XYZ file of C-alpha atoms in Angstrom:
586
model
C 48.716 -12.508 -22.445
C 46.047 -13.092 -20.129
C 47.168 -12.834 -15.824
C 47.070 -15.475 -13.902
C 44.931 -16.300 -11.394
C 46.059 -15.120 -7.810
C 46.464 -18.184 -5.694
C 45.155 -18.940 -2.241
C 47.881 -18.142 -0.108
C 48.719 -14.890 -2.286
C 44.993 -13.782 -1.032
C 45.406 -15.094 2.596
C 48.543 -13.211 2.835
C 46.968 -10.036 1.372
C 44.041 -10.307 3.862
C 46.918 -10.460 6.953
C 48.162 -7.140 5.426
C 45.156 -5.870 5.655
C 44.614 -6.527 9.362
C 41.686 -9.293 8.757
C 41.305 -12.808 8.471
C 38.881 -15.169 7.259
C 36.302 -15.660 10.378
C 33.967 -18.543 10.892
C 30.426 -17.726 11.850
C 28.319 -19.385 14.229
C 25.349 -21.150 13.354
C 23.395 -19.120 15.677
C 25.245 -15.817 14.063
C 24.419 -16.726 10.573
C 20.598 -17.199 11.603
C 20.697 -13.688 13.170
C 22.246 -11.969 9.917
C 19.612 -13.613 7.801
C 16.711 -12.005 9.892
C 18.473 -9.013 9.419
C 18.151 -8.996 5.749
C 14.731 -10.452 5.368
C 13.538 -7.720 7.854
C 15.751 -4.915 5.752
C 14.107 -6.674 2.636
C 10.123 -6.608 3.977
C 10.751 -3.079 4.974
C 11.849 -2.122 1.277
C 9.154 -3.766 0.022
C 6.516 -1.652 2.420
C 7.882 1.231 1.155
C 7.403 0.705 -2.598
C 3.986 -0.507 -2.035
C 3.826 2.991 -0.238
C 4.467 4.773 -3.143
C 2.593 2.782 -5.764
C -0.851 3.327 -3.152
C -0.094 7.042 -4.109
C -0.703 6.644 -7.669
C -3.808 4.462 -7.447
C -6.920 5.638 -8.059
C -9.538 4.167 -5.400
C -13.017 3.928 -5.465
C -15.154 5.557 -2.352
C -18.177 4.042 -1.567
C -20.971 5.760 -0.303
C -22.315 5.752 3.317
C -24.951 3.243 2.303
C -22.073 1.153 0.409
C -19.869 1.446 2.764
C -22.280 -0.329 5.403
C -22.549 -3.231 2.800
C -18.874 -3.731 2.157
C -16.545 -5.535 4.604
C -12.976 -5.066 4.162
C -11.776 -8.076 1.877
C -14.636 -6.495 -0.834
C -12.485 -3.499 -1.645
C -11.512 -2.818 -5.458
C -7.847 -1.194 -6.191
C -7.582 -0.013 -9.352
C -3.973 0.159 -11.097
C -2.940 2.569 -13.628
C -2.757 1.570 -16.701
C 0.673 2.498 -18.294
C 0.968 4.236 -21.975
C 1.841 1.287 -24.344
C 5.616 2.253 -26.736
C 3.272 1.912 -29.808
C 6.792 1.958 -31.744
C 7.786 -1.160 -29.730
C 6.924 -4.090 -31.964
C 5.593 -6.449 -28.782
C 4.266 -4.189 -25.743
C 4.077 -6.048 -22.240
C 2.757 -4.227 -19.065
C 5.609 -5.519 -16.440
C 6.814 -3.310 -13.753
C 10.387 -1.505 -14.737
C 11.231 -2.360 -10.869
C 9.508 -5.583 -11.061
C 9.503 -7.228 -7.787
C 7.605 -10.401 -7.718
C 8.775 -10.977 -3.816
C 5.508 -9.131 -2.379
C 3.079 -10.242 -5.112
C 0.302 -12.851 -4.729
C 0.345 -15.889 -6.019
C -1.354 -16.587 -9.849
C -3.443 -19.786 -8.906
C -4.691 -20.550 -5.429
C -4.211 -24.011 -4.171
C -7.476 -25.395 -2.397
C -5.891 -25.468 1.390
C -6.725 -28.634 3.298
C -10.087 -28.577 4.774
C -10.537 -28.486 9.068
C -11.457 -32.508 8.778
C -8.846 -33.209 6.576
C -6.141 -31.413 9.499
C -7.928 -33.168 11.855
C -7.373 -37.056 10.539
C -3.842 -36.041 9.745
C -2.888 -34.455 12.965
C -5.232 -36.576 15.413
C -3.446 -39.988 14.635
C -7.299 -41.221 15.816
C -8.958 -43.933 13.923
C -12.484 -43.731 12.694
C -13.252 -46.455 15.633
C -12.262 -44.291 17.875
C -14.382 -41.407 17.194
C -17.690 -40.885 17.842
C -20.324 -41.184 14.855
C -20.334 -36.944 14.760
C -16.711 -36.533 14.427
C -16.727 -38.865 11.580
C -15.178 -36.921 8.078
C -15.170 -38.366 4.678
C -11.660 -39.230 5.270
C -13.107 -41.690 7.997
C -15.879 -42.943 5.673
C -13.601 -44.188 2.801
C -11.256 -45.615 5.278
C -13.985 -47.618 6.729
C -15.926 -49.061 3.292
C -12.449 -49.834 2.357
C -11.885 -51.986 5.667
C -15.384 -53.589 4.774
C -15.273 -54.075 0.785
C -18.330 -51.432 0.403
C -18.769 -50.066 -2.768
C -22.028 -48.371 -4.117
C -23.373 -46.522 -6.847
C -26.895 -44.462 -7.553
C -26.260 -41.124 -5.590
C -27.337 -40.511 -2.286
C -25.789 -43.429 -0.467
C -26.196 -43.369 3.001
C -23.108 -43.960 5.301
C -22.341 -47.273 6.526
C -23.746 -48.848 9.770
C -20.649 -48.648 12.424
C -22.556 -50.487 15.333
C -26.163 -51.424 15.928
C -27.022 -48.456 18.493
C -25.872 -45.809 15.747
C -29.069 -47.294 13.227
C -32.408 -46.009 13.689
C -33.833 -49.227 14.555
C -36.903 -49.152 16.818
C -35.864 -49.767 20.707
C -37.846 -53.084 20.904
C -36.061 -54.527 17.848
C -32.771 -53.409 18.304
C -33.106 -54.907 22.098
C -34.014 -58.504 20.446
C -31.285 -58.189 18.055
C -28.689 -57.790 20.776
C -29.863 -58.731 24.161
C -32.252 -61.618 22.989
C -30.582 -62.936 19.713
C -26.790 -61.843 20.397
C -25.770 -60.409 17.288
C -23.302 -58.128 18.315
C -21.765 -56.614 15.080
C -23.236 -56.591 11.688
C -21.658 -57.902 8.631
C -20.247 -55.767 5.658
C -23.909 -56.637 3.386
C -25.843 -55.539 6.752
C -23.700 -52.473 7.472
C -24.277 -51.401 3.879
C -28.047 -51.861 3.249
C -29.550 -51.562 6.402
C -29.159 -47.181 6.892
C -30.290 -47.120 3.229
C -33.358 -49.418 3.280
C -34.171 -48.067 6.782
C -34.345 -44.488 4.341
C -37.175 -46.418 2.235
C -35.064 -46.447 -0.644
C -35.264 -49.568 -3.382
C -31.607 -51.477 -2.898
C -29.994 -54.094 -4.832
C -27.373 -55.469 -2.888
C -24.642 -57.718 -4.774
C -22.685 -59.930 -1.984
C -21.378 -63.044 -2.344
C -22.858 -66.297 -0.515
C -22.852 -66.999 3.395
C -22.819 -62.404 4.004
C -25.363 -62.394 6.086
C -28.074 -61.258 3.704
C -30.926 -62.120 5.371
C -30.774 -60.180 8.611
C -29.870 -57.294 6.061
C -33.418 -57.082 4.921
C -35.179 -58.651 7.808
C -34.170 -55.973 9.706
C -35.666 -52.970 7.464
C -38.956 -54.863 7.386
C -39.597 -55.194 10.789
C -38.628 -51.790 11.200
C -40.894 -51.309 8.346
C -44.063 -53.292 10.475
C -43.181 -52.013 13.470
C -43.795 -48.145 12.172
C -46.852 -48.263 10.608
C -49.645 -46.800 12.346
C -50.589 -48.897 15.610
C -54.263 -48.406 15.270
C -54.523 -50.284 12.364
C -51.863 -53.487 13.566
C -53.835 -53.845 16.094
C -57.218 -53.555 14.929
C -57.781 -53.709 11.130
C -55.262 -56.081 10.080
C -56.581 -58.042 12.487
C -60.176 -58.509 10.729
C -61.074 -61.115 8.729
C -61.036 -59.459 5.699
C -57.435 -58.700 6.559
C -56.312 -62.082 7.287
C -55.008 -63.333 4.433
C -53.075 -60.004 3.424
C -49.494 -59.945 4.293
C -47.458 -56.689 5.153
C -43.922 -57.851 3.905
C -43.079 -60.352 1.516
C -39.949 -62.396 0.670
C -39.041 -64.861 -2.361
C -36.544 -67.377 -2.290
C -35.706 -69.780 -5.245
C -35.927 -72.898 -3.681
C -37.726 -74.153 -0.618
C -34.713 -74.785 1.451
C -33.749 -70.642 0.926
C -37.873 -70.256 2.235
C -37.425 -71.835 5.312
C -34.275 -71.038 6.201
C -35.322 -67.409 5.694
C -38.635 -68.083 7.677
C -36.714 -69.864 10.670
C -34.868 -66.737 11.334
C -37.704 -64.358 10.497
C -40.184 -66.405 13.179
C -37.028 -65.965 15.860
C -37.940 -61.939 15.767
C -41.503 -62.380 15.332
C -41.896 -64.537 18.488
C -40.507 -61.848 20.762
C -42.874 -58.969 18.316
C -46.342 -61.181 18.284
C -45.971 -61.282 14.256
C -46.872 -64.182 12.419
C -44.438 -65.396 9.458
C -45.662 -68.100 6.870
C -43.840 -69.984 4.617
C -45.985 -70.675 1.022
C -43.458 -73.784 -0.516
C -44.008 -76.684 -2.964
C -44.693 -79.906 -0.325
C -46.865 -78.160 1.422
C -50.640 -78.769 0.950
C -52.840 -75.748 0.731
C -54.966 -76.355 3.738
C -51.434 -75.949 5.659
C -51.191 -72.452 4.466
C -55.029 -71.574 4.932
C -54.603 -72.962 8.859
C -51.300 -70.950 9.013
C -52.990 -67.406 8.200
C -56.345 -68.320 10.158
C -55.163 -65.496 12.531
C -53.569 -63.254 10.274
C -50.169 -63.066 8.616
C -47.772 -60.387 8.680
C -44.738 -61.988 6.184
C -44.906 -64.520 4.030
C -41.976 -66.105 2.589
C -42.560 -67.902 -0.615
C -40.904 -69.508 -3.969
C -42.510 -67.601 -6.777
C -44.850 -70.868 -8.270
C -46.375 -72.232 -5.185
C -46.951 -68.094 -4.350
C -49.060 -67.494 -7.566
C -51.010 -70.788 -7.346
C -52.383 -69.222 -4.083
C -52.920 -66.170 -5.068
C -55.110 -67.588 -7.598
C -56.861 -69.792 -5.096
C -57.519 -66.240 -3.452
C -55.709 -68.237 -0.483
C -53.285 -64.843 -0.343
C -53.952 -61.741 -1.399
C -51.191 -58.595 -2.007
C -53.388 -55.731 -1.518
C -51.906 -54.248 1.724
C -48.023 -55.472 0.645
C -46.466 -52.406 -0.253
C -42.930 -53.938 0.793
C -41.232 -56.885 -1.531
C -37.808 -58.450 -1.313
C -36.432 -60.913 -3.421
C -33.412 -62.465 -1.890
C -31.459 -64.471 -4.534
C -32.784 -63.241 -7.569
C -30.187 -64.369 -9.917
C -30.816 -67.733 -9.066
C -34.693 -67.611 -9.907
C -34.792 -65.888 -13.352
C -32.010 -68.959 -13.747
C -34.646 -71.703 -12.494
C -37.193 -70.124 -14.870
C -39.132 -67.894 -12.787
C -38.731 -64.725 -14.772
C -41.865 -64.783 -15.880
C -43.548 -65.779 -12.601
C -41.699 -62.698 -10.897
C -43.545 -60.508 -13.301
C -46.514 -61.909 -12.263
C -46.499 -61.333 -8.553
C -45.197 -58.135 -9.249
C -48.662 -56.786 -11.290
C -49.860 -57.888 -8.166
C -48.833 -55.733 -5.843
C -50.460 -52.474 -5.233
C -48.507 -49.646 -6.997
C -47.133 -46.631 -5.625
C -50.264 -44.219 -7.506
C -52.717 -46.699 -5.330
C -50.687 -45.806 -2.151
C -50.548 -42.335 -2.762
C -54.074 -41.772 -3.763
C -55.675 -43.679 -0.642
C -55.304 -43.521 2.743
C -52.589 -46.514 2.907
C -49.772 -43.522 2.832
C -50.913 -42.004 5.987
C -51.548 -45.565 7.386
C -48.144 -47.611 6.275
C -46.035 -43.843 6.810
C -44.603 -44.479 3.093
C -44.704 -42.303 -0.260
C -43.705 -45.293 -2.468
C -43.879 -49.354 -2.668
C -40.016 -50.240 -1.317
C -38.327 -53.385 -3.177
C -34.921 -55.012 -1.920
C -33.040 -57.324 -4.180
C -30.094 -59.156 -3.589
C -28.385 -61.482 -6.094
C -24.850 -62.768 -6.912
C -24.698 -61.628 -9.887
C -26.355 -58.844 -12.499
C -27.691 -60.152 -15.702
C -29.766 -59.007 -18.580
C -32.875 -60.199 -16.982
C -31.964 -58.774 -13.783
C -31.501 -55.701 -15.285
C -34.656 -55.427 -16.950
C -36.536 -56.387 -14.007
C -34.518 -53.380 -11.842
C -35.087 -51.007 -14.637
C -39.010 -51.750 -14.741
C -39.809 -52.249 -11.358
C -37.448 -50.486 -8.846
C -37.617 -46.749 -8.265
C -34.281 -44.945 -7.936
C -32.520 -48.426 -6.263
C -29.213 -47.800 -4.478
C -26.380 -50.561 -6.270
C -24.002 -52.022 -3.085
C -21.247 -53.463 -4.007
C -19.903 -56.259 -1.204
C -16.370 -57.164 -1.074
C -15.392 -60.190 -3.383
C -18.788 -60.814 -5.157
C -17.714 -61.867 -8.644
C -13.975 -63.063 -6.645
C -12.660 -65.889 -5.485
C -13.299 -66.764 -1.702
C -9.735 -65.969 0.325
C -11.017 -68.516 3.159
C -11.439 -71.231 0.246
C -8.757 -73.844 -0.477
C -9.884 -74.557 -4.342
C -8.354 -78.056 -5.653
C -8.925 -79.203 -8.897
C -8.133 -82.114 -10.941
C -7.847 -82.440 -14.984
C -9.095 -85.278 -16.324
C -8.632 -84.341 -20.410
C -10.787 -85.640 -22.829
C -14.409 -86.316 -21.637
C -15.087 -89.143 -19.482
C -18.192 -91.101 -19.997
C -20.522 -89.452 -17.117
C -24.023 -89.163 -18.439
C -27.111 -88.339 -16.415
C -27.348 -92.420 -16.237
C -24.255 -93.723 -14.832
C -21.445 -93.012 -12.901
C -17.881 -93.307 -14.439
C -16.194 -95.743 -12.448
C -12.498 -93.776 -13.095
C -13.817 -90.743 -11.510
C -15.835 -92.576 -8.452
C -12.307 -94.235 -7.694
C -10.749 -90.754 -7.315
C -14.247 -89.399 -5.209
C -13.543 -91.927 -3.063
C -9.901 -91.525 -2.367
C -10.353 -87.931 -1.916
C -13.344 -88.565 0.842
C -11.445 -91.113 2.678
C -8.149 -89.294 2.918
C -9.922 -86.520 4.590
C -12.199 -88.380 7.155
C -8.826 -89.702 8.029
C -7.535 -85.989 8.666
C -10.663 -84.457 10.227
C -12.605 -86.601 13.002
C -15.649 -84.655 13.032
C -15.883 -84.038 9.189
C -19.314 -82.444 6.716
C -18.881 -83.442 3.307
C -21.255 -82.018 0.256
C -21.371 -83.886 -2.951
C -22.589 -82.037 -5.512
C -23.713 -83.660 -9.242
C -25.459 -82.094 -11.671
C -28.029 -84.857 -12.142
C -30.869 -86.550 -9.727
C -29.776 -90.251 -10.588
C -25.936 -89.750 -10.167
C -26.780 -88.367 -6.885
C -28.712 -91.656 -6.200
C -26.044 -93.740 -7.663
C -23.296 -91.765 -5.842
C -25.152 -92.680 -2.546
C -25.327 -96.560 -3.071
C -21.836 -96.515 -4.191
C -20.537 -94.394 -0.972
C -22.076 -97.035 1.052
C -21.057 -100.044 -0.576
C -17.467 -98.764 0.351
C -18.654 -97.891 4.385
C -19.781 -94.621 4.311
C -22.981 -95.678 5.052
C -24.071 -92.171 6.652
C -24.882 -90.286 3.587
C -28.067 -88.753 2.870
C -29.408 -87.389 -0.902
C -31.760 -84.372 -1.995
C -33.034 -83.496 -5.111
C -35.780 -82.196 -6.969
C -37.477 -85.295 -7.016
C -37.409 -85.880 -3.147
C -40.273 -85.017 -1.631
C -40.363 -81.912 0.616
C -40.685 -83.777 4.190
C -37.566 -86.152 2.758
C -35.410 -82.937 1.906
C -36.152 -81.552 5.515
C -35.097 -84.854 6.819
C -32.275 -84.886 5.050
C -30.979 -81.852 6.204
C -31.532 -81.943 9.466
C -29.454 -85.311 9.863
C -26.613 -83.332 7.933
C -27.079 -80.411 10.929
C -26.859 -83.087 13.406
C -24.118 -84.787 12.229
C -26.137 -88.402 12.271
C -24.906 -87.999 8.262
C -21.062 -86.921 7.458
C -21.925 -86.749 3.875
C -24.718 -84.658 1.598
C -25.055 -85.620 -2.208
C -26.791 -83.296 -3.909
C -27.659 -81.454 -7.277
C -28.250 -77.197 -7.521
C -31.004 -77.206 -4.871
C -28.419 -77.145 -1.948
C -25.654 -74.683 -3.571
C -28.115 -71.553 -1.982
C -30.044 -71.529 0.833
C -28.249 -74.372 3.333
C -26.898 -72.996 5.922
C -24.506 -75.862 8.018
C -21.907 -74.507 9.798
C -18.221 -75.978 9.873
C -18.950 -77.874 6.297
C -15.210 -79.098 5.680
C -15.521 -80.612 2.108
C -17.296 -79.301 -0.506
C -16.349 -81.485 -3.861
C -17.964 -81.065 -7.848
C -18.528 -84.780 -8.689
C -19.450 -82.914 -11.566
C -18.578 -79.273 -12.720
C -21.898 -76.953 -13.051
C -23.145 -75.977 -16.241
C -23.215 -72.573 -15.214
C -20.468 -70.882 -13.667
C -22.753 -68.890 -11.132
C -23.862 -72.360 -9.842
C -19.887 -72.658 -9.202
C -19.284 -70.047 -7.040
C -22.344 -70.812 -4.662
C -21.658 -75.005 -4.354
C -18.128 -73.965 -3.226
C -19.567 -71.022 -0.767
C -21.102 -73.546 1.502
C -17.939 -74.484 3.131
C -15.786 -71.766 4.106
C -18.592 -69.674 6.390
C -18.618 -67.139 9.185
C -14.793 -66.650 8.876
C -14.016 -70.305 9.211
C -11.550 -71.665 6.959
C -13.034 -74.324 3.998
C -11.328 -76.529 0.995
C -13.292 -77.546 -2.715
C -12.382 -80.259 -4.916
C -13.772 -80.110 -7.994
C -13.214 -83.347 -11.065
C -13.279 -81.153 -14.476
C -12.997 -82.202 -17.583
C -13.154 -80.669 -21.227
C -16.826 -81.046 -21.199
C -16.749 -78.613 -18.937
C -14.780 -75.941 -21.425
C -17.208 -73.457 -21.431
C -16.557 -72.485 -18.076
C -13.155 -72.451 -18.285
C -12.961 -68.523 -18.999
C -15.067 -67.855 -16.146
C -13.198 -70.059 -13.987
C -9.564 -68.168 -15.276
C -10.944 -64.549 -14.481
C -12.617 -65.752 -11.314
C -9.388 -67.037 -9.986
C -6.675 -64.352 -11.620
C -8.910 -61.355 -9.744
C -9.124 -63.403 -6.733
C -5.256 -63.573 -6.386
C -5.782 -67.454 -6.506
C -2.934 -69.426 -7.898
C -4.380 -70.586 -11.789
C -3.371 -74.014 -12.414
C -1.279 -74.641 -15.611
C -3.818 -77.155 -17.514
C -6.102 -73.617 -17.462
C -3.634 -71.612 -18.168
C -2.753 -73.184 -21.478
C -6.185 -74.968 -22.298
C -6.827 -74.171 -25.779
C -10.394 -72.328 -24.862
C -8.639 -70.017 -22.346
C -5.337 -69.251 -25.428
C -8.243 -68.567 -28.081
C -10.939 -66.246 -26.019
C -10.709 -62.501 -24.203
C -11.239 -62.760 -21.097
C -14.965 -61.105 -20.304
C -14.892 -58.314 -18.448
């Protein structure tokens, strides 16, 4: 029979017999006794690696060797221990193995010094100057700014203005004359690459700021090539009609808008900008460049009629950016694009003349920026671009956060051809517009259809019912009636803008309140930029858009635009029989 246990008190009372009791050490106490034994353990462990140093058998370098070798490069040799061949599995393990002293069987990459120094500094990367900057920093900030990029050898992003290498007399304009006094993500992005002379495309979404993204690289572009030559050669006759820099636009309101803010620079930097446009005649252009012409911004058709009228010639313009380029191959112009492009001088011309010494470039330098990249796109990057950096910009492809989007079903089709107006959907136009010119006093309204005569029809119809200051473009107006147009809309003398395509890129209005879809585009692209013209430079902007099932093959487009936008879907979307039955794209 096994004993029982002894019992607590029998021990207590066994320990008072003994003369000791049961003592409670101090914290401090216990802390002191563990030293002791790790101290009585390290020194054990000295001494066995004492005695194993004995055994080893260690090479000796020669004088000359010895000179060579530092410290950390010298081999110890173990002995190898005679294997039990009787043993039926023979490991090498230590009898007395004691792993305590050993080093470790993988090595951990430690944190590097800039790692330590964002974790320990608490600073942020605005804070620091531009040299203390560590990757850390520069994920931190393109995360901040939506900057993504592929194609290897990205440069960093632009932090300020002063940190670019933008010439002195350019940067001063930008911020002393012009007060821009930070640049937007698209600007921050492209301009430290392009100012590198590398081939960009930039994908942003509308209203970024693109155009002072590659204004700025040209004139820094112009402004670097060799003075001798600006201000003597170029100047020739023969020269006159041979611009440095040129910029395409799909329409002619993108043109001018993009040669309005390229003539603000060039009238502090004696350049001379001209704008090549449909509604323009010829001997407007030939006047223009009687001096000379350093850009010319230009819509791809009017460009190659004057080319061929040897009113322009490309044989000095070794720098091309197409701003919008999505948009043109969609208006047709692929094959114009091609076009232009055989006529600029090639890269083998530059380097096998003087021009390389004279421009300070080893290569022709193309920037394109579009929305969107499709097939055609792709085809014209692969062909014509050399090595292009890809720049990804915040929501491009997602919906706009500073966007209210409103929609409203209507079902089944609704009878709104190209040649009247459905009197339903006018009715619920005109309820919308009314209740919010009751809501906003100084209100900008943009009507967009997708045909010329319901824009016309839209107009009379507005102001039969008292809006009477409404004003209409399309690609029938002609080009002095579509600048009018406009500038009433700037000026407020007209609340309300009904237009087709031609004004979803290129107008730039601030504080447009409204934008509504009388009609839904055909194209979803076309979508995304009507809505982007309210909305701008931070300010906050609602779309209404009347959709119908006529409009179903958008409606996948329209689902995945507003699920990775975080916008709320609405249910008629949701469980519309084209979104149930298709994947979603990627």
């Amino acid at each position: 029979m096994s004993r029982r246990p002894v019992s607590v008190e029998e021990l207590l009372k066994d320990n008072d017999s003994l003369g000791s009791k049961p003592k409670f050490l101090s914290k401090s106490e216990r802390k002191r006794l563990q030293e002791l034994k790790q101290k009585q353990e390290e020194a054990q462990r000295l001494k066995k690696q004492s005695i194993q140093r004995k055994k080893v058998i260690r090479y000796e370098p020669d004088i000359e060797e010895k000179e060579s070798l530092d410290d950390s490069s010298a081999v110890i040799e173990q002995p190898k221990k005679k294997k039990n061949k009787s043993s039926r599995f023979n490991f090498e393990w230590d009898e007395h193995d004691d792993t305590s002293g050993d080093l470790p069987m993988i090595s951990l990459p430690t944190a590097s010094a800039d790692h330590d120094l964002d974790a320990t500094s608490g600073k942020h990367w605005s804070e620091k100057p531009l040299k203390e900057m560590t990757s850390r920093d520069w994920r931190i900030f393109k995360e901040d700014y939506g900057i993504t990029s592929k194609g290897g050898d990205i440069e960093n992003p632009l932090r300020a203005w002063e940190e670019a290498s933008i010439p002195s007399d350019l940067l001063t304009i930008l911020m002393e004359k012009l007060k821009y006094t930070e640049p937007t993500p698209i600007q921050r992005a492209s301009i430290p690459l392009a100012l590198k002379q590398r081939d960009i495309v930039g994908i942003a979404e509308t209203g970024s700021g693109k155009t002072l993204a590659f204004l700025i690289p040209l004139l820094s572009y112009i402004l670097n090539i060799d003075k001798n030559y600006l201000e003597y050669e170029h100047q020739q006759e023969i020269n006159h009609n041979k611009p440095l820099g040129l910029i395409l636009a799909p329409t002619r309101e993108l043109a001018q808008q993009i040669t309005k803010e390229a003539q603000k620079f060039a009238s502090f930097l004696s350049l001379n900008v001209v704008s090549i446009i449909g509604g323009h005649q010829y001997e407007e252009t030939v006047n223009s460049i009687g001096d000379g012409v350093h850009i010319v911004v230009a819509t791809p058709g009017r460009l190659i009629d004057s080319i061929e009228r040897n009113i322009i010639g490309l044989g000095r313009c070794y720098y091309l950016i197409m701003d919008e380029a999505d948009r043109m191959i969609d208006m047709g112009f692929e094959k114009s694009l091609q076009s232009i492009l055989a006529f600029l001088p090639t890269t083998e011309n530059l380097n096998n003349t003087i021009d390389s010494r004279i421009f300070n470039v080893s290569k022709r330098i193309t920037l394109m920026f579009t929305a969107t990249i499709s097939p055609p796109i792709e085809k014209i990057t692969k062909n014509y671009l050399d090595r292009p950096g890809y720049l990804f910009i915040g929501g491009a492809g997602e919906a706009l956060d500073n966007i209210d989007q409103q929609f409203e079903y209507l079902g089944a089709s609704t009878s709104n051809t190209s040649e009247e107006v459905d009197n339903k959907r006018f009715e619920k136009l005109l309820r919308v517009v009314k209740y919010h010119a009751r809501e906003i006093s100084t209100f900008s309204i943009i009507v967009f259809a997708n045909h010329k005569r319901i824009c016309d029809l839209l107009a009379l119809e507005l102001e039969n019912n008292g809006f009477r200051d409404n004003v209409v473009i399309h690609g029938s107006k002609s080009q002095d009636a579509r600048e009018r147009a406009i500038a009433s809309f700037r000026s407020h003398e007209a609340n309300i803008l009904i237009a087709t395509d031609v004004a979803a890129r290129g107008i730039d209005v601030p504080n447009v309140s409204l934008v509504i879809n009388f009609q839904m585009s055909k194209k979803f692209d076309e979508y995304i930029h009507r809505i982007g013209r309210t909305g701008r430079a931070g300010n906050k902007g609602t779309s209404f858009t009347f959709i119908d099932d006529s409009d179903s093959d958008v409606f996948i487009d329209l689902k995945k635009f507003l699920v990775n936008g975080g916008k709320k879907c609405p249910d008629w979307l949701l469980k519309h029989s084209s979104t149930q039955n298709q994947v979603l794209r990627d």
